[in-house]
Amino acid sequence: MVTIATWNVNSVKARLPHLLDWLKQSQTDIVLIQECKCETDKFPAMEIEDLGYNLAIHGQKTYNGVAILSKFPLEDIQRGIPDFEDDQARYIEAVISINQQALRVASVYVPNGQSVDSDKFPYKLNFLHHLHQHAQTLLRYEEPLVLGGDYNVAPYELDVFDPKALDGTVCYHPQERALLRTMLHAGLYDAYRLKHPQARHYSWWDYRGGAYQNGEGLRIDHLLMSAQAIDRLSECHIDETTRKWEKPSDHAPVVATVSLT
DNA sequence: ATGGTAGGCTCCCTA
């Protein structure tokens, strides 16, 4: 059994104690993290390596930044979506060898978009378009594939606390939901939703307005898997433990267990 | 109620 998680940590330096504690207690094999908010050479690599992880980092100062933590060896590291010019560090991909079997993974941080009338919103749609194009390329390999990350999109009504009020706002706008659902209809499977078809469980809660205490969240962090990976999925859950800790990330980890021999 | 909180970094931007 191999466990794989995605977690937007909102600053790897500010969240290092939480990250280390969570890694120790959860013993997750592969962790895809987003919003590291630090340059590659300033990444707290030693503390994480000391817990037995290999690292692939695509860092950036102040904003963005993604990384892959893996107890198995990492190969063929790719930074950025191929054929997509982007000065923001939002995508890193690697091949993980597990008992001579290849599992391709990526840590993805889709732009938030800020608001629908912002110029960041078309950038978000363009990013999703290129992510979809690249996913199509990867799916043609017919391998176990996990594209995990903060997608900043809640695909269905069940994924937001107030679908009527939020309809048309960023993270729940028809255009971005359509783009994410295009990926889901083109051969990628949403691991959490597959295992919990009716559950209303969120992965992100705004820091503002006591959103977590009020149960006002969105399910925007996803583990999207190819058929070859989803066929081996035995379990998937959202781990709210860390969201209850002092000074938490606004996101909770999404964790899947896959049987790879 | 056009706010609220958090992180990084600079007196503001992003989420």
Coordinates of C-alpha atoms (C1' of nucleotides) in Angstrom, one line a residue:
Chain A
M1 CA 0.0 0.0 0.0
V2 CA 1.2 3.5 -0.9
T3 CA -0.3 6.6 0.6
I4 CA -0.3 9.9 -1.4
A5 CA -1.5 13.3 -0.3
T6 CA -2.0 16.8 -1.6
W7 CA -1.7 19.7 0.8
N8 CA -1.5 23.5 0.2
V9 CA 0.6 24.4 3.3
N10 CA 0.5 28.2 2.8
S11 CA 4.2 28.9 3.4
V12 CA 6.5 25.9 4.0
K13 CA 8.6 27.9 6.4
A14 CA 5.6 29.2 8.5
R15 CA 4.1 25.7 8.4
L16 CA 7.3 23.6 8.9
P17 CA 6.4 22.5 12.5
H18 CA 2.9 21.4 11.3
L19 CA 4.3 19.7 8.2
L20 CA 6.9 17.8 10.2
D21 CA 4.4 16.7 12.9
W22 CA 1.9 15.7 10.2
L23 CA 4.5 13.7 8.2
K24 CA 5.5 11.9 11.4
Q25 CA 2.0 11.0 12.5
S26 CA 0.5 10.2 9.1
Q27 CA 3.5 8.4 7.6
T28 CA 2.4 9.5 4.2
D29 CA 4.7 8.1 1.4
I30 CA 4.2 10.8 -1.2
V31 CA 3.1 14.4 -0.4
L32 CA 2.4 17.0 -3.1
I33 CA 2.6 20.4 -1.5
Q34 CA 1.6 23.9 -2.8
E35 CA 2.1 27.5 -1.9
C36 CA 5.6 26.9 -0.5
K37 CA 6.2 30.7 -0.9
C38 CA 10.0 30.3 -0.8
E39 CA 12.9 30.0 -3.2
T40 CA 14.3 26.5 -3.9
D41 CA 17.6 27.1 -2.1
K42 CA 15.8 28.5 1.0
F43 CA 13.5 25.4 1.2
P44 CA 13.8 23.6 4.6
A45 CA 15.0 20.5 2.8
M46 CA 17.2 18.9 5.6
E47 CA 14.4 18.7 8.2
I48 CA 12.2 16.9 5.7
E49 CA 14.9 14.7 4.3
D50 CA 15.7 13.7 7.9
L51 CA 12.3 12.0 8.0
G52 CA 13.2 9.9 5.0
Y53 CA 11.8 11.9 2.1
N54 CA 13.4 12.7 -1.3
L55 CA 12.5 16.1 -2.6
A56 CA 11.7 17.8 -5.9
I57 CA 11.2 21.5 -5.5
H58 CA 10.0 24.3 -7.9
G59 CA 10.4 27.3 -5.7
Q60 CA 9.7 31.0 -6.0
K61 CA 10.1 34.0 -3.7
T62 CA 6.9 35.3 -1.9
Y63 CA 4.2 33.6 -3.9
N64 CA 3.4 30.1 -5.4
G65 CA 6.0 27.3 -5.2
V66 CA 5.3 23.6 -5.4
A67 CA 7.2 20.5 -4.3
I68 CA 7.0 16.7 -4.2
L69 CA 8.1 14.8 -1.1
S70 CA 8.6 11.0 -1.6
K71 CA 9.9 8.1 0.4
F72 CA 10.6 6.5 -3.0
P73 CA 13.2 7.7 -5.5
L74 CA 12.2 10.5 -7.8
E75 CA 13.1 10.6 -11.5
D76 CA 12.5 12.7 -14.6
I77 CA 11.6 15.9 -12.7
Q78 CA 9.8 18.4 -14.9
R79 CA 9.2 22.0 -13.7
G80 CA 6.4 23.9 -15.2
I81 CA 3.7 22.6 -17.7
P82 CA 5.5 21.7 -20.9
D83 CA 4.7 24.1 -23.8
F84 CA 3.2 26.7 -21.5
E85 CA 5.3 29.8 -20.8
D86 CA 4.7 30.7 -17.1
D87 CA 6.9 32.8 -14.8
Q88 CA 5.0 31.5 -11.8
A89 CA 6.0 28.3 -10.1
R90 CA 2.8 26.3 -10.2
Y91 CA 3.6 22.8 -11.5
I92 CA 6.2 20.1 -10.8
E93 CA 6.0 16.6 -12.1
A94 CA 8.2 13.5 -11.4
V95 CA 8.2 9.7 -11.9
I96 CA 8.4 7.7 -8.8
S97 CA 9.7 4.2 -8.9
I98 CA 7.8 1.9 -6.4
N99 CA 9.1 -1.7 -6.5
Q100 CA 10.1 -1.3 -10.2
Q101 CA 6.7 0.2 -11.1
A102 CA 6.4 3.7 -12.3
L103 CA 4.0 6.1 -10.8
R104 CA 3.9 9.6 -12.4
V105 CA 2.8 12.4 -10.1
A106 CA 2.5 16.1 -10.3
S107 CA 1.9 18.9 -7.7
V108 CA -0.3 21.5 -9.2
Y109 CA -1.2 25.0 -7.9
V110 CA -3.9 26.4 -10.2
P111 CA -4.1 30.2 -10.1
N112 CA -6.8 31.5 -7.7
G113 CA -8.1 34.0 -10.3
Q114 CA -8.8 36.7 -7.6
S115 CA -12.1 37.7 -9.0
V116 CA -14.0 37.0 -12.2
D117 CA -13.4 40.6 -13.6
S118 CA -9.7 40.5 -12.8
D119 CA -7.1 39.8 -15.5
K120 CA -6.0 37.0 -13.2
F121 CA -9.2 35.1 -14.1
P122 CA -8.4 34.6 -17.9
Y123 CA -4.9 33.6 -16.7
K124 CA -6.5 30.9 -14.5
L125 CA -8.7 29.7 -17.4
N126 CA -5.6 29.6 -19.7
F127 CA -3.6 27.6 -17.1
L128 CA -6.5 25.1 -16.7
H129 CA -6.6 24.8 -20.5
H130 CA -2.9 24.0 -20.8
L131 CA -3.1 21.7 -17.8
H132 CA -5.8 19.8 -19.5
Q133 CA -3.8 19.6 -22.8
H134 CA -0.8 18.2 -20.9
A135 CA -2.9 15.8 -18.9
Q136 CA -4.2 14.4 -22.3
T137 CA -0.6 13.8 -23.3
L138 CA 0.2 12.0 -20.0
L139 CA -3.0 9.9 -20.2
R140 CA -1.8 8.5 -23.6
Y141 CA 1.0 6.7 -21.7
E142 CA -1.7 4.5 -20.0
E143 CA 0.3 4.5 -16.8
P144 CA -0.6 5.1 -13.1
L145 CA -0.8 8.9 -12.9
V146 CA -1.8 11.2 -10.0
L147 CA -2.3 14.9 -10.7
G148 CA -2.8 16.3 -7.2
G149 CA -3.1 19.9 -6.1
D150 CA -4.9 23.0 -5.2
Y151 CA -7.1 23.4 -8.3
N152 CA -8.9 26.4 -6.9
V153 CA -12.1 25.0 -8.5
A154 CA -15.0 23.3 -6.8
P155 CA -16.5 21.2 -9.6
Y156 CA -20.0 20.4 -8.2
E157 CA -22.8 21.8 -6.0
L158 CA -21.9 19.3 -3.3
D159 CA -18.4 20.9 -3.2
V160 CA -19.4 24.3 -1.8
F161 CA -21.3 25.4 1.3
D162 CA -23.7 27.7 -0.5
P163 CA -24.0 26.9 -4.2
K164 CA -26.7 29.6 -4.9
A165 CA -24.8 32.5 -3.2
L166 CA -21.4 31.4 -4.7
D167 CA -22.5 30.7 -8.2
G168 CA -20.5 32.8 -10.6
T169 CA -17.8 33.8 -8.1
V170 CA -14.2 32.8 -8.3
C171 CA -13.5 29.1 -7.6
Y172 CA -17.2 28.3 -8.5
H173 CA -17.7 30.1 -11.8
P174 CA -19.3 28.1 -14.6
Q175 CA -16.3 28.5 -17.0
E176 CA -13.7 27.1 -14.6
R177 CA -16.0 24.4 -13.4
A178 CA -16.5 23.4 -17.0
L179 CA -12.8 23.3 -17.6
L180 CA -12.2 21.1 -14.6
R181 CA -15.1 18.8 -15.5
T182 CA -13.6 18.5 -19.1
M183 CA -10.6 17.0 -17.4
L184 CA -12.8 14.7 -15.4
H185 CA -14.7 13.6 -18.5
A186 CA -11.6 13.0 -20.5
G187 CA -10.1 10.2 -18.4
L188 CA -9.1 11.6 -15.0
Y189 CA -11.0 10.5 -11.9
D190 CA -11.6 12.5 -8.7
A191 CA -10.4 10.1 -6.1
Y192 CA -12.2 11.6 -3.1
R193 CA -15.5 12.0 -5.0
L194 CA -15.3 8.4 -6.3
K195 CA -15.0 7.0 -2.8
H196 CA -17.6 9.4 -1.3
P197 CA -20.2 10.2 -4.0
Q198 CA -22.6 12.0 -1.6
A199 CA -20.3 13.5 1.1
R200 CA -20.2 17.2 1.7
H201 CA -16.6 17.6 3.0
Y202 CA -14.4 20.6 2.2
S203 CA -10.7 20.9 1.9
W204 CA -10.4 24.7 2.3
W205 CA -11.9 27.3 4.6
D206 CA -11.2 31.0 4.5
Y207 CA -9.3 32.4 7.4
R208 CA -11.8 35.3 7.5
G209 CA -15.1 35.4 9.3
G210 CA -14.7 32.2 11.3
A211 CA -15.4 30.2 8.1
Y212 CA -14.0 26.9 9.6
Q213 CA -16.0 27.2 12.8
N214 CA -19.1 27.9 10.6
G215 CA -18.6 25.0 8.3
E216 CA -18.2 27.4 5.3
G217 CA -15.7 25.7 3.1
L218 CA -15.0 24.6 -0.5
R219 CA -13.6 21.3 -1.8
I220 CA -11.0 22.7 -4.2
D221 CA -8.0 20.4 -3.5
H222 CA -8.1 17.3 -5.6
L223 CA -6.3 14.0 -6.4
L224 CA -7.0 13.4 -10.0
M225 CA -6.0 9.9 -11.2
S226 CA -5.7 7.9 -14.4
A227 CA -7.7 4.7 -14.8
Q228 CA -4.5 2.7 -14.1
A229 CA -4.2 4.5 -10.7
I230 CA -7.9 4.7 -9.7
D231 CA -8.2 1.0 -10.3
R232 CA -5.9 0.5 -7.4
L233 CA -7.4 3.1 -5.1
S234 CA -8.6 1.6 -1.9
E235 CA -9.4 4.7 0.2
C236 CA -9.4 8.5 0.1
H237 CA -10.2 11.0 2.8
I238 CA -9.7 14.7 3.8
D239 CA -7.7 14.9 7.0
E240 CA -8.9 17.9 9.0
T241 CA -6.6 17.3 11.9
T242 CA -4.1 20.0 11.0
R243 CA -6.9 22.6 10.4
K244 CA -7.7 22.4 14.1
W245 CA -4.1 23.1 15.2
E246 CA -2.8 26.6 16.3
K247 CA -1.8 28.8 13.3
P248 CA -3.0 26.3 10.6
S249 CA -2.9 26.3 6.8
D250 CA -6.3 27.3 5.4
H251 CA -6.2 24.0 3.5
A252 CA -6.5 20.4 4.8
P253 CA -4.6 17.5 3.2
V254 CA -6.4 15.1 0.9
V255 CA -5.0 11.6 1.3
A256 CA -5.4 8.5 -0.8
T257 CA -4.3 4.9 -0.4
V258 CA -3.3 3.0 -3.6
S259 CA -2.2 -0.6 -3.8
L260 CA 0.9 -0.7 -6.0
T261 CA 3.0 -3.8 -6.0
Chain B
dA1 C1' -22.1 44.7 6.1
dT2 C1' -17.6 45.5 -0.3
dG3 C1' -15.6 43.6 5.6
dG4 C1' -12.9 39.8 7.6
dT5 C1' -7.4 37.0 8.5
dA6 C1' -2.9 35.2 7.3
dG7 C1' 1.8 35.1 5.1
dG8 C1' 5.5 37.5 3.0
dC9 C1' 7.5 41.7 2.5
dT10 C1' 7.2 46.5 2.5
dC11 C1' 4.1 50.2 3.9
dC12 C1' 0.9 46.5 -0.4
dC13 C1' 0.0 42.2 -2.8
dT14 C1' -2.2 37.6 -3.0
dA15 C1' -5.3 34.4 -1.3

